[in-house]
Amino acid sequence: MEQRRTAAGVAGQPEFTLEYEPEIVTRLGMDWLAAWLEDSIREGSRFTEGQTVGIGWLNCYVVDRGDGTLGSVSPISRTSRRFSRPGHQKQ
């Protein structure tokens, strides 16, 4: 598991820490996602926990990571804890 953190630096908007598996998602893909989030925030978009965000063909969820940053999770990933819909625990 690797991480990529955004650096939008806008007051009141937590940064994102994006975790990914390099065997599934390339670093280039994560750099693109981080740049898109940073640009969106600088242009006035704000992201909050529980919000659904369309990224490509996926509807991802914004989650509070518990460390002061937000995360984005996909409902179809193999990692159930990290990539499950907020409020729904997989058994």
PDB file of C-alpha atoms in Angstrom:
ATOM      1  CA  MET A   1       0.000   0.000   0.000  1.00  0.00           C
ATOM      2  CA  GLU A   2       1.302   3.438  -0.920  1.00  0.00           C
ATOM      3  CA  GLN A   3       0.041   6.933  -0.191  1.00  0.00           C
ATOM      4  CA  ARG A   4      -0.233  10.203  -2.103  1.00  0.00           C
ATOM      5  CA  ARG A   5      -1.232  13.396  -0.292  1.00  0.00           C
ATOM      6  CA  THR A   6      -2.783  16.500  -1.835  1.00  0.00           C
ATOM      7  CA  ALA A   7      -1.387  19.966  -1.213  1.00  0.00           C
ATOM      8  CA  ALA A   8      -4.261  22.305  -2.069  1.00  0.00           C
ATOM      9  CA  GLY A   9      -3.668  24.512   0.974  1.00  0.00           C
ATOM     10  CA  VAL A  10      -7.135  26.112   1.172  1.00  0.00           C
ATOM     11  CA  ALA A  11      -8.374  27.207   4.594  1.00  0.00           C
ATOM     12  CA  GLY A  12     -11.266  25.105   5.856  1.00  0.00           C
ATOM     13  CA  GLN A  13     -10.740  22.266   3.377  1.00  0.00           C
ATOM     14  CA  PRO A  14      -8.929  19.227   4.753  1.00  0.00           C
ATOM     15  CA  GLU A  15      -6.328  17.736   2.478  1.00  0.00           C
ATOM     16  CA  PHE A  16      -6.722  14.255   1.010  1.00  0.00           C
ATOM     17  CA  THR A  17      -4.528  11.270   1.758  1.00  0.00           C
ATOM     18  CA  LEU A  18      -5.042   8.773  -1.039  1.00  0.00           C
ATOM     19  CA  GLU A  19      -4.034   5.152  -0.411  1.00  0.00           C
ATOM     20  CA  TYR A  20      -3.611   2.841  -3.352  1.00  0.00           C
ATOM     21  CA  GLU A  21      -2.225  -0.516  -4.368  1.00  0.00           C
ATOM     22  CA  PRO A  22       0.463   0.003  -7.049  1.00  0.00           C
ATOM     23  CA  GLU A  23      -0.366  -3.375  -8.591  1.00  0.00           C
ATOM     24  CA  ILE A  24      -3.840  -2.023  -9.415  1.00  0.00           C
ATOM     25  CA  VAL A  25      -3.437   1.748  -9.805  1.00  0.00           C
ATOM     26  CA  THR A  26      -0.374   3.453 -11.281  1.00  0.00           C
ATOM     27  CA  ARG A  27       1.443   6.340  -9.625  1.00  0.00           C
ATOM     28  CA  LEU A  28       0.605   8.397 -12.722  1.00  0.00           C
ATOM     29  CA  GLY A  29      -3.089   7.731 -12.111  1.00  0.00           C
ATOM     30  CA  MET A  30      -2.802   8.808  -8.480  1.00  0.00           C
ATOM     31  CA  ASP A  31      -0.862  11.939  -9.468  1.00  0.00           C
ATOM     32  CA  TRP A  32      -3.669  12.770 -11.912  1.00  0.00           C
ATOM     33  CA  LEU A  33      -6.325  12.266  -9.208  1.00  0.00           C
ATOM     34  CA  ALA A  34      -4.416  14.384  -6.680  1.00  0.00           C
ATOM     35  CA  ALA A  35      -3.935  17.167  -9.270  1.00  0.00           C
ATOM     36  CA  TRP A  36      -7.665  17.043 -10.141  1.00  0.00           C
ATOM     37  CA  LEU A  37      -8.627  17.321  -6.451  1.00  0.00           C
ATOM     38  CA  GLU A  38      -6.163  20.182  -5.899  1.00  0.00           C
ATOM     39  CA  ASP A  39      -7.412  22.075  -8.968  1.00  0.00           C
ATOM     40  CA  SER A  40     -11.055  21.521  -7.975  1.00  0.00           C
ATOM     41  CA  ILE A  41     -10.409  22.857  -4.461  1.00  0.00           C
ATOM     42  CA  ARG A  42      -8.506  25.896  -5.745  1.00  0.00           C
ATOM     43  CA  GLU A  43     -11.427  26.615  -8.109  1.00  0.00           C
ATOM     44  CA  GLY A  44     -13.903  26.620  -5.199  1.00  0.00           C
ATOM     45  CA  SER A  45     -15.121  23.034  -4.834  1.00  0.00           C
ATOM     46  CA  ARG A  46     -15.339  21.716  -1.291  1.00  0.00           C
ATOM     47  CA  PHE A  47     -15.416  18.074  -0.287  1.00  0.00           C
ATOM     48  CA  THR A  48     -17.008  16.672   2.867  1.00  0.00           C
ATOM     49  CA  GLU A  49     -17.314  13.256   4.477  1.00  0.00           C
ATOM     50  CA  GLY A  50     -20.053  11.137   2.915  1.00  0.00           C
ATOM     51  CA  GLN A  51     -20.081  13.055  -0.360  1.00  0.00           C
ATOM     52  CA  THR A  52     -20.196  11.032  -3.572  1.00  0.00           C
ATOM     53  CA  VAL A  53     -17.651  12.077  -6.206  1.00  0.00           C
ATOM     54  CA  GLY A  54     -17.654  10.793  -9.772  1.00  0.00           C
ATOM     55  CA  ILE A  55     -14.117   9.841 -10.790  1.00  0.00           C
ATOM     56  CA  GLY A  56     -14.135   8.427 -14.286  1.00  0.00           C
ATOM     57  CA  TRP A  57     -16.801   5.720 -14.355  1.00  0.00           C
ATOM     58  CA  LEU A  58     -16.699   5.155 -10.562  1.00  0.00           C
ATOM     59  CA  ASN A  59     -18.782   6.836  -7.899  1.00  0.00           C
ATOM     60  CA  CYS A  60     -16.369   7.168  -5.006  1.00  0.00           C
ATOM     61  CA  TYR A  61     -17.098   8.260  -1.462  1.00  0.00           C
ATOM     62  CA  VAL A  62     -15.276  10.912   0.549  1.00  0.00           C
ATOM     63  CA  VAL A  63     -14.359   9.557   3.985  1.00  0.00           C
ATOM     64  CA  ASP A  64     -12.798  11.007   7.124  1.00  0.00           C
ATOM     65  CA  ARG A  65      -9.537   9.105   7.648  1.00  0.00           C
ATOM     66  CA  GLY A  66      -9.375  10.035  11.340  1.00  0.00           C
ATOM     67  CA  ASP A  67      -5.986  11.747  10.949  1.00  0.00           C
ATOM     68  CA  GLY A  68      -7.217  15.197   9.921  1.00  0.00           C
ATOM     69  CA  THR A  69      -7.341  14.340   6.216  1.00  0.00           C
ATOM     70  CA  LEU A  70     -10.024  13.034   3.901  1.00  0.00           C
ATOM     71  CA  GLY A  71      -9.835   9.951   1.727  1.00  0.00           C
ATOM     72  CA  SER A  72     -11.613   8.748  -1.375  1.00  0.00           C
ATOM     73  CA  VAL A  73     -12.806   5.174  -1.501  1.00  0.00           C
ATOM     74  CA  SER A  74     -14.314   3.037  -4.215  1.00  0.00           C
ATOM     75  CA  PRO A  75     -17.131   0.624  -3.483  1.00  0.00           C
ATOM     76  CA  ILE A  76     -15.691  -2.068  -5.771  1.00  0.00           C
ATOM     77  CA  SER A  77     -12.173  -2.516  -4.456  1.00  0.00           C
ATOM     78  CA  ARG A  78     -10.853  -5.770  -3.045  1.00  0.00           C
ATOM     79  CA  THR A  79      -9.970  -4.186   0.331  1.00  0.00           C
ATOM     80  CA  SER A  80     -13.254  -4.288   2.216  1.00  0.00           C
ATOM     81  CA  ARG A  81     -12.472  -2.070   5.218  1.00  0.00           C
ATOM     82  CA  ARG A  82     -10.913   0.735   3.256  1.00  0.00           C
ATOM     83  CA  PHE A  83     -13.130   0.508   0.228  1.00  0.00           C
ATOM     84  CA  SER A  84     -16.629   0.097   1.576  1.00  0.00           C
ATOM     85  CA  ARG A  85     -19.440   2.597   1.643  1.00  0.00           C
ATOM     86  CA  PRO A  86     -19.316   4.829   4.754  1.00  0.00           C
ATOM     87  CA  GLY A  87     -21.525   3.434   7.505  1.00  0.00           C
ATOM     88  CA  HIS A  88     -21.636  -0.044   5.968  1.00  0.00           C
ATOM     89  CA  GLN A  89     -19.245  -2.594   7.440  1.00  0.00           C
ATOM     90  CA  LYS A  90     -18.550  -5.745   5.502  1.00  0.00           C
ATOM     91  CA  GLN A  91     -18.692  -8.894   7.595  1.00  0.00           C
TER      92      GLN A  91
END
